[in-house]
Structure formats: C-alpha cells, structure tokens
C-alpha cells in the first residue's frame, strides 16, 4: 500500500485527536458523548466491513510495527478475519454505549475500555494513524479525570 494513500487520513486523525484532547480537558461531558458516537459508528462500520470486505483488514499487517503482530495478522487473523473483526466491533459498540450511558457507573468502565482499545491499536503504526490513537487515549484520560465523580 502506498504511504501517500494514508497522508490525508493520517493528518485528519491526528488533528482530530488534538481537538479531542482540548474538548476532553475543557468539556468532558461533550467529549464523552462525541467518543460514544464515534465508538458506536466505528463498531457498526467494522461489523459491516468485517462481514462484507474482510480482506481489507489484512492490509494492517503490512503496517504493523511488531513482527509478531504482522505474523498474527497474516496467519491466524487472515483465516478468521470476520469473527475476530465482529468481536472487536461488538467491543467498540459496547464502549460506545457505556460512554453514552447517563450514569458514570458504566461510563467510567467504558472510558477505560476506550483507552485500552486505542492503546492496543497503536502498534498498527500508520494503519492506526500513529500517534493519533495515543493522543485519542489521552483525551479519554482527560475525560475520565475531569468528569464529575457522581452523575
């Protein structure tokens, strides 16, 4: 895959991540709602494409930073792409629902799930618009810190 294909989405993702850091710091409730809808949309997108275009996910193997991750994507993942992507998509949708939940009882675990997910995709390198996923995780950390303890 040509690196130029990633340039525009890469820039957009990183600019968005910086904006979300600012929102997470200044308007944590707004940030949690935005992230809730993003995780829901990402989950639906991945579920649909995991079923209809599973081979598209194999391109992430080329960009993976670690050889063991590349080997996993080109090996086990390539033979079970749809079920694995579907599981990831369900996780993303759960995070989204938890972030949109009115009470912090589920919101806080949703934020932690979002942080772990975003840190987890960072080793996909340019495929995850690195370092945007780490910046996005930072925005969720700010939301976690600045959300009122009781809602």
Coordinates of N, CA and C in Angstrom, one line a residue:
X1 N 0.8 -1.2 0.0 CA 0.0 0.0 0.0 C 0.9 1.2 0.0
X2 N 0.5 2.2 -0.8 CA 1.3 3.4 -1.0 C 1.1 4.3 0.2
X3 N 2.2 4.8 0.9 CA 2.1 5.7 2.0 C 1.4 7.0 1.7
X4 N 1.4 7.4 0.5 CA 0.6 8.7 0.2 C -0.9 8.5 0.3
X5 N -1.3 7.2 0.2 CA -2.8 7.0 0.4 C -3.2 7.3 1.9
X6 N -2.2 7.2 2.8 CA -2.5 7.4 4.2 C -2.4 8.8 4.6
X7 N -1.8 9.7 3.8 CA -1.4 11.0 4.3 C -2.6 11.8 4.7
X8 N -3.6 12.0 3.9 CA -4.8 12.8 4.3 C -5.5 12.2 5.5
X9 N -5.8 10.9 5.5 CA -6.5 10.4 6.8 C -5.6 10.5 8.0
X10 N -4.3 10.4 7.8 CA -3.3 10.5 8.9 C -3.3 11.9 9.5
X11 N -3.3 12.9 8.7 CA -3.3 14.3 9.1 C -4.7 14.5 9.8
X12 N -5.8 14.1 9.2 CA -7.1 14.4 9.8 C -7.2 13.7 11.2
X13 N -6.8 12.4 11.3 CA -6.9 11.7 12.5 C -6.1 12.4 13.6
X14 N -4.9 12.9 13.3 CA -4.0 13.5 14.3 C -4.6 14.9 14.7
X15 N -5.1 15.6 13.8 CA -5.7 16.9 14.1 C -6.9 16.7 15.0
X16 N -7.7 15.7 14.6 CA -8.9 15.4 15.4 C -8.5 15.0 16.8
X17 N -7.5 14.2 16.9 CA -7.0 13.7 18.3 C -6.6 14.9 19.1
X18 N -5.9 15.9 18.6 CA -5.6 17.1 19.3 C -6.8 17.9 19.7
X19 N -7.8 18.0 18.8 CA -9.0 18.7 19.2 C -9.7 17.9 20.3
X20 N -9.7 16.6 20.3 CA -10.4 15.9 21.3 C -9.7 16.0 22.7
X21 N -8.4 16.2 22.6 CA -7.7 16.5 23.9 C -8.2 17.8 24.5
X22 N -8.3 18.8 23.6 CA -8.9 20.1 24.1 C -10.3 19.9 24.7
X23 N -11.1 19.2 23.9 CA -12.5 19.0 24.4 C -12.5 18.2 25.7
X24 N -11.7 17.2 25.7 CA -11.7 16.3 27.0 C -11.3 17.1 28.2
X25 N -10.4 18.1 28.0 CA -9.9 19.0 29.1 C -11.0 20.0 29.5
X26 N -11.6 20.7 28.4 CA -12.5 21.8 28.7 C -13.9 21.4 28.9
X27 N -14.4 20.4 28.1 CA -15.8 20.0 28.1 C -15.9 18.4 28.1
X28 N -15.6 17.8 29.3 CA -15.5 16.4 29.4 C -16.8 15.7 29.0
X29 N -17.9 16.2 29.4 CA -19.2 15.6 29.0 C -19.4 15.6 27.5
X30 N -19.1 16.7 26.9 CA -19.2 16.8 25.4 C -18.3 15.7 24.8
X31 N -17.1 15.6 25.3 CA -16.1 14.7 24.8 C -16.6 13.2 25.0
X32 N -17.2 12.9 26.1 CA -17.7 11.6 26.3 C -18.8 11.2 25.3
X33 N -19.6 12.2 25.0 CA -20.7 12.0 24.0 C -20.2 11.8 22.6
X34 N -19.2 12.6 22.3 CA -18.6 12.5 20.9 C -17.9 11.1 20.8
X35 N -17.1 10.7 21.8 CA -16.5 9.4 21.8 C -17.5 8.3 21.8
X36 N -18.6 8.5 22.5 CA -19.6 7.4 22.5 C -20.2 7.2 21.1
X37 N -20.5 8.2 20.4 CA -21.0 8.1 19.0 C -19.9 7.6 18.0
X38 N -18.6 8.0 18.3 CA -17.5 7.5 17.4 C -17.3 6.0 17.6
X39 N -17.3 5.6 18.8 CA -17.2 4.1 19.1 C -18.3 3.3 18.5
X40 N -19.5 3.8 18.7 CA -20.7 3.2 18.1 C -20.6 3.1 16.6
X41 N -20.3 4.2 15.9 CA -20.1 4.2 14.5 C -19.0 3.3 14.0
X42 N -17.9 3.4 14.7 CA -16.7 2.5 14.3 C -17.1 1.0 14.4
X43 N -17.8 0.7 15.5 CA -18.3 -0.7 15.7 C -19.2 -1.1 14.6
X44 N -20.1 -0.3 14.2 CA -21.1 -0.6 13.1 C -20.3 -0.7 11.8
X45 N -19.4 0.2 11.5 CA -18.6 0.2 10.3 C -17.8 -1.1 10.2
X46 N -17.1 -1.4 11.3 CA -16.2 -2.6 11.3 C -17.0 -3.9 11.2
X47 N -18.2 -3.9 11.9 CA -19.1 -5.1 11.7 C -19.5 -5.3 10.3
X48 N -20.0 -4.3 9.7 CA -20.4 -4.3 8.3 C -19.2 -4.7 7.3
X49 N -18.1 -4.1 7.5 CA -17.0 -4.4 6.6 C -16.3 -5.7 6.9
X50 N -16.3 -6.0 8.2 CA -15.8 -7.3 8.6 C -16.5 -8.5 7.9
X51 N -17.8 -8.3 7.7 CA -18.6 -9.3 7.0 C -18.5 -9.2 5.5
X52 N -18.6 -8.0 5.0 CA -18.6 -7.8 3.5 C -17.2 -7.7 2.9
X53 N -16.2 -7.1 3.6 CA -14.9 -7.0 3.0 C -13.8 -7.3 4.0
X54 N -13.8 -8.6 4.4 CA -12.9 -9.0 5.5 C -11.4 -8.9 5.0
X55 N -11.1 -9.1 3.8 CA -9.7 -9.0 3.3 C -9.1 -7.6 3.4
X56 N -9.9 -6.6 3.5 CA -9.4 -5.2 3.6 C -8.6 -5.1 4.9
X57 N -9.0 -5.8 5.9 CA -8.3 -5.7 7.2 C -6.9 -6.3 7.2
X58 N -6.6 -7.2 6.2 CA -5.3 -7.8 6.1 C -4.2 -6.8 5.8
X59 N -4.6 -5.6 5.2 CA -3.6 -4.6 4.9 C -2.9 -4.0 6.1
X60 N -3.6 -4.2 7.3 CA -3.0 -3.7 8.5 C -1.7 -4.4 8.9
X61 N -1.6 -5.7 8.4 CA -0.4 -6.5 8.6 C 0.9 -5.8 8.1
X62 N 0.7 -5.2 6.9 CA 1.9 -4.5 6.3 C 2.4 -3.4 7.1
X63 N 1.5 -2.7 7.8 CA 1.9 -1.5 8.6 C 2.3 -1.8 10.1
X64 N 2.0 -3.0 10.5 CA 2.2 -3.4 11.9 C 3.7 -3.2 12.3
X65 N 3.9 -2.6 13.5 CA 5.2 -2.3 14.0 C 6.0 -3.5 14.4
X66 N 5.3 -4.4 15.1 CA 6.0 -5.6 15.6 C 5.8 -6.8 14.7
X67 N 6.9 -7.6 14.5 CA 6.9 -8.8 13.7 C 5.8 -9.8 14.1
X68 N 5.7 -10.0 15.5 CA 4.7 -10.9 16.0 C 3.3 -10.5 15.6
X69 N 3.0 -9.2 15.6 CA 1.7 -8.7 15.2 C 1.5 -8.9 13.7
X70 N 2.5 -8.7 12.9 CA 2.4 -8.9 11.4 C 2.1 -10.4 11.2
X71 N 2.8 -11.3 11.9 CA 2.7 -12.7 11.8 C 1.2 -13.1 12.2
X72 N 0.7 -12.5 13.2 CA -0.6 -12.9 13.7 C -1.7 -12.4 12.6
X73 N -1.5 -11.2 12.1 CA -2.5 -10.7 11.1 C -2.4 -11.6 9.8
X74 N -1.2 -11.9 9.4 CA -1.0 -12.7 8.2 C -1.3 -14.2 8.4
X75 N -1.4 -14.6 9.6 CA -1.6 -16.0 9.9 C -3.0 -16.2 10.4
X76 N -3.1 -16.4 11.8 CA -4.4 -16.7 12.4 C -5.5 -15.7 12.0
X77 N -5.3 -14.5 12.1 CA -6.3 -13.4 11.7 C -6.8 -13.6 10.3
X78 N -5.9 -13.9 9.4 CA -6.3 -14.0 8.0 C -7.2 -15.1 7.7
X79 N -7.2 -16.1 8.6 CA -8.1 -17.3 8.4 C -9.4 -17.1 9.2
X80 N -9.4 -16.1 10.1 CA -10.6 -15.9 11.0 C -11.0 -14.5 11.0
X81 N -10.8 -13.7 9.9 CA -11.0 -12.3 10.0 C -12.4 -11.9 10.4
X82 N -13.4 -12.4 9.8 CA -14.8 -12.0 10.1 C -15.1 -12.2 11.6
X83 N -14.9 -13.4 12.2 CA -15.3 -13.5 13.6 C -14.5 -12.6 14.5
X84 N -13.2 -12.4 14.2 CA -12.3 -11.5 15.0 C -12.8 -10.1 14.9
X85 N -13.0 -9.6 13.7 CA -13.4 -8.2 13.5 C -14.8 -8.0 14.1
X86 N -15.7 -9.0 14.0 CA -17.0 -8.9 14.6 C -16.9 -8.8 16.1
X87 N -16.0 -9.5 16.7 CA -15.8 -9.4 18.2 C -15.3 -8.0 18.6
X88 N -14.3 -7.5 17.8 CA -13.8 -6.2 18.0 C -14.9 -5.2 17.9
X89 N -15.7 -5.3 16.9 CA -16.8 -4.4 16.6 C -17.8 -4.4 17.7
X90 N -18.1 -5.5 18.3 CA -19.1 -5.6 19.4 C -18.4 -4.9 20.6
X91 N -17.2 -5.1 20.8 CA -16.5 -4.4 21.9 C -16.5 -2.9 21.7
X92 N -16.3 -2.4 20.5 CA -16.4 -1.0 20.2 C -17.8 -0.4 20.5
X93 N -18.8 -1.2 20.1 CA -20.2 -0.7 20.3 C -20.5 -0.7 21.8
X94 N -20.0 -1.7 22.5 CA -20.2 -1.7 24.0 C -19.6 -0.5 24.6
X95 N -18.3 -0.1 24.2 CA -17.7 1.1 24.7 C -18.5 2.3 24.4
X96 N -19.0 2.4 23.2 CA -19.9 3.5 22.8 C -21.1 3.6 23.6
X97 N -21.8 2.5 23.9 CA -23.0 2.5 24.7 C -22.6 2.9 26.1
X98 N -21.5 2.4 26.7 CA -21.1 2.8 28.0 C -20.8 4.3 28.1
X99 N -20.2 4.8 27.1 CA -19.8 6.2 27.1 C -21.1 7.1 27.0
X100 N -22.1 6.6 26.4 CA -23.4 7.4 26.3 C -24.3 7.1 27.4
X101 N -24.0 6.2 28.3 CA -24.8 5.9 29.4 C -24.8 7.1 30.4
X102 N -26.0 7.4 30.9 CA -26.2 8.6 31.7 C -25.3 8.6 33.0
X103 N -25.2 7.5 33.6 CA -24.5 7.4 34.9 C -23.0 7.0 34.7
X104 N -22.2 7.5 35.6 CA -20.8 7.2 35.5 C -20.5 5.8 35.9
X105 N -21.5 5.1 36.4 CA -21.3 3.7 36.8 C -20.8 2.8 35.6
X106 N -21.4 3.1 34.4 CA -20.9 2.4 33.2 C -20.0 3.3 32.4
X107 N -20.1 4.6 32.5 CA -19.3 5.5 31.7 C -17.8 5.3 32.0
X108 N -17.4 5.2 33.3 CA -16.0 5.1 33.6 C -15.4 3.8 33.1
X109 N -16.1 2.6 33.2 CA -15.5 1.4 32.6 C -15.5 1.5 31.0
X110 N -16.4 2.2 30.5 CA -16.4 2.5 29.0 C -15.2 3.3 28.6
X111 N -14.9 4.3 29.4 CA -13.7 5.1 29.1 C -12.4 4.3 29.2
X112 N -12.3 3.5 30.3 CA -11.2 2.6 30.4 C -11.1 1.7 29.2
X113 N -12.2 1.1 28.8 CA -12.2 0.2 27.6 C -11.7 1.0 26.4
X114 N -12.2 2.2 26.2 CA -11.7 3.0 25.1 C -10.3 3.3 25.1
X115 N -9.7 3.6 26.3 CA -8.3 3.9 26.4 C -7.5 2.6 26.0
X116 N -7.9 1.5 26.6 CA -7.2 0.2 26.3 C -7.3 -0.1 24.8
X117 N -8.4 0.1 24.2 CA -8.6 -0.2 22.8 C -7.6 0.7 22.0
X118 N -7.6 2.0 22.3 CA -6.8 2.9 21.5 C -5.3 2.7 21.7
X119 N -4.9 2.3 22.9 CA -3.5 2.0 23.1 C -3.2 0.7 22.3
X120 N -4.2 -0.3 22.3 CA -4.0 -1.6 21.7 C -3.8 -1.5 20.2
X121 N -4.4 -0.5 19.5 CA -4.2 -0.4 18.1 C -3.0 0.4 17.7
X122 N -2.4 1.1 18.6 CA -1.2 1.9 18.3 C -0.1 1.1 17.6
X123 N 0.2 -0.2 17.9 CA 1.2 -0.9 17.2 C 0.9 -1.2 15.7
X124 N -0.3 -0.8 15.3 CA -0.6 -1.0 13.8 C 0.0 0.1 13.0
X125 N 0.8 1.0 13.7 CA 1.6 2.0 13.0 C 0.7 3.0 12.2
X126 N 1.2 3.2 11.0 CA 0.5 4.2 10.2 C -1.0 3.7 9.9
X127 N -1.2 2.4 10.0 CA -2.6 1.9 9.8 C -3.6 2.4 10.8
X128 N -3.0 2.8 12.0 CA -3.9 3.4 13.0 C -3.6 4.9 13.2
X129 N -2.9 5.5 12.2 CA -2.5 6.9 12.2 C -1.7 7.3 13.4
X130 N -0.8 6.4 13.8 CA 0.1 6.6 14.9 C 0.7 8.0 14.8
X131 N 0.8 8.8 15.8 CA 0.4 8.6 17.2 C -1.0 9.0 17.6
X132 N -1.9 9.1 16.6 CA -3.3 9.6 16.9 C -4.0 8.8 17.9
X133 N -3.8 7.5 17.9 CA -4.6 6.6 18.8 C -4.1 6.9 20.3
X134 N -2.8 7.2 20.4 CA -2.3 7.5 21.8 C -2.8 8.9 22.2
X135 N -2.9 9.8 21.3 CA -3.4 11.2 21.6 C -4.9 11.0 21.9
X136 N -5.6 10.2 21.2 CA -7.0 9.9 21.5 C -7.2 9.3 22.9
X137 N -6.3 8.4 23.2 CA -6.4 7.8 24.5 C -6.2 8.8 25.6
X138 N -5.2 9.8 25.3 CA -5.0 10.9 26.3 C -6.3 11.7 26.5
X139 N -7.0 11.9 25.4 CA -8.3 12.7 25.5 C -9.3 12.0 26.4
X140 N -9.3 10.6 26.3 CA -10.2 9.9 27.2 C -9.7 9.9 28.6
X141 N -8.4 9.9 28.8 CA -7.9 10.0 30.2 C -8.3 11.4 30.8
X142 N -8.2 12.4 30.0 CA -8.7 13.7 30.5 C -10.2 13.7 30.8
X143 N -10.9 13.1 30.0 CA -12.4 13.0 30.2 C -12.6 12.2 31.5
X144 N -11.9 11.2 31.7 CA -12.0 10.4 33.0 C -11.7 11.2 34.2
X145 N -10.6 12.0 34.1 CA -10.2 12.8 35.2 C -11.2 13.9 35.5
X146 N -11.7 14.6 34.5 CA -12.5 15.8 34.6 C -14.0 15.5 34.7
X147 N -14.4 14.3 34.5 CA -15.8 14.0 34.7 C -16.2 14.1 36.2
X148 N -17.3 14.7 36.5 CA -17.7 14.7 37.9 C -17.8 13.3 38.4
X149 N -17.4 13.1 39.7 CA -17.4 11.8 40.3 C -18.8 11.1 40.4
X150 N -19.8 12.0 40.5 CA -21.2 11.5 40.6 C -22.0 12.2 39.5
X151 N -22.7 11.4 38.8 CA -23.6 12.0 37.8 C -24.9 11.4 37.8

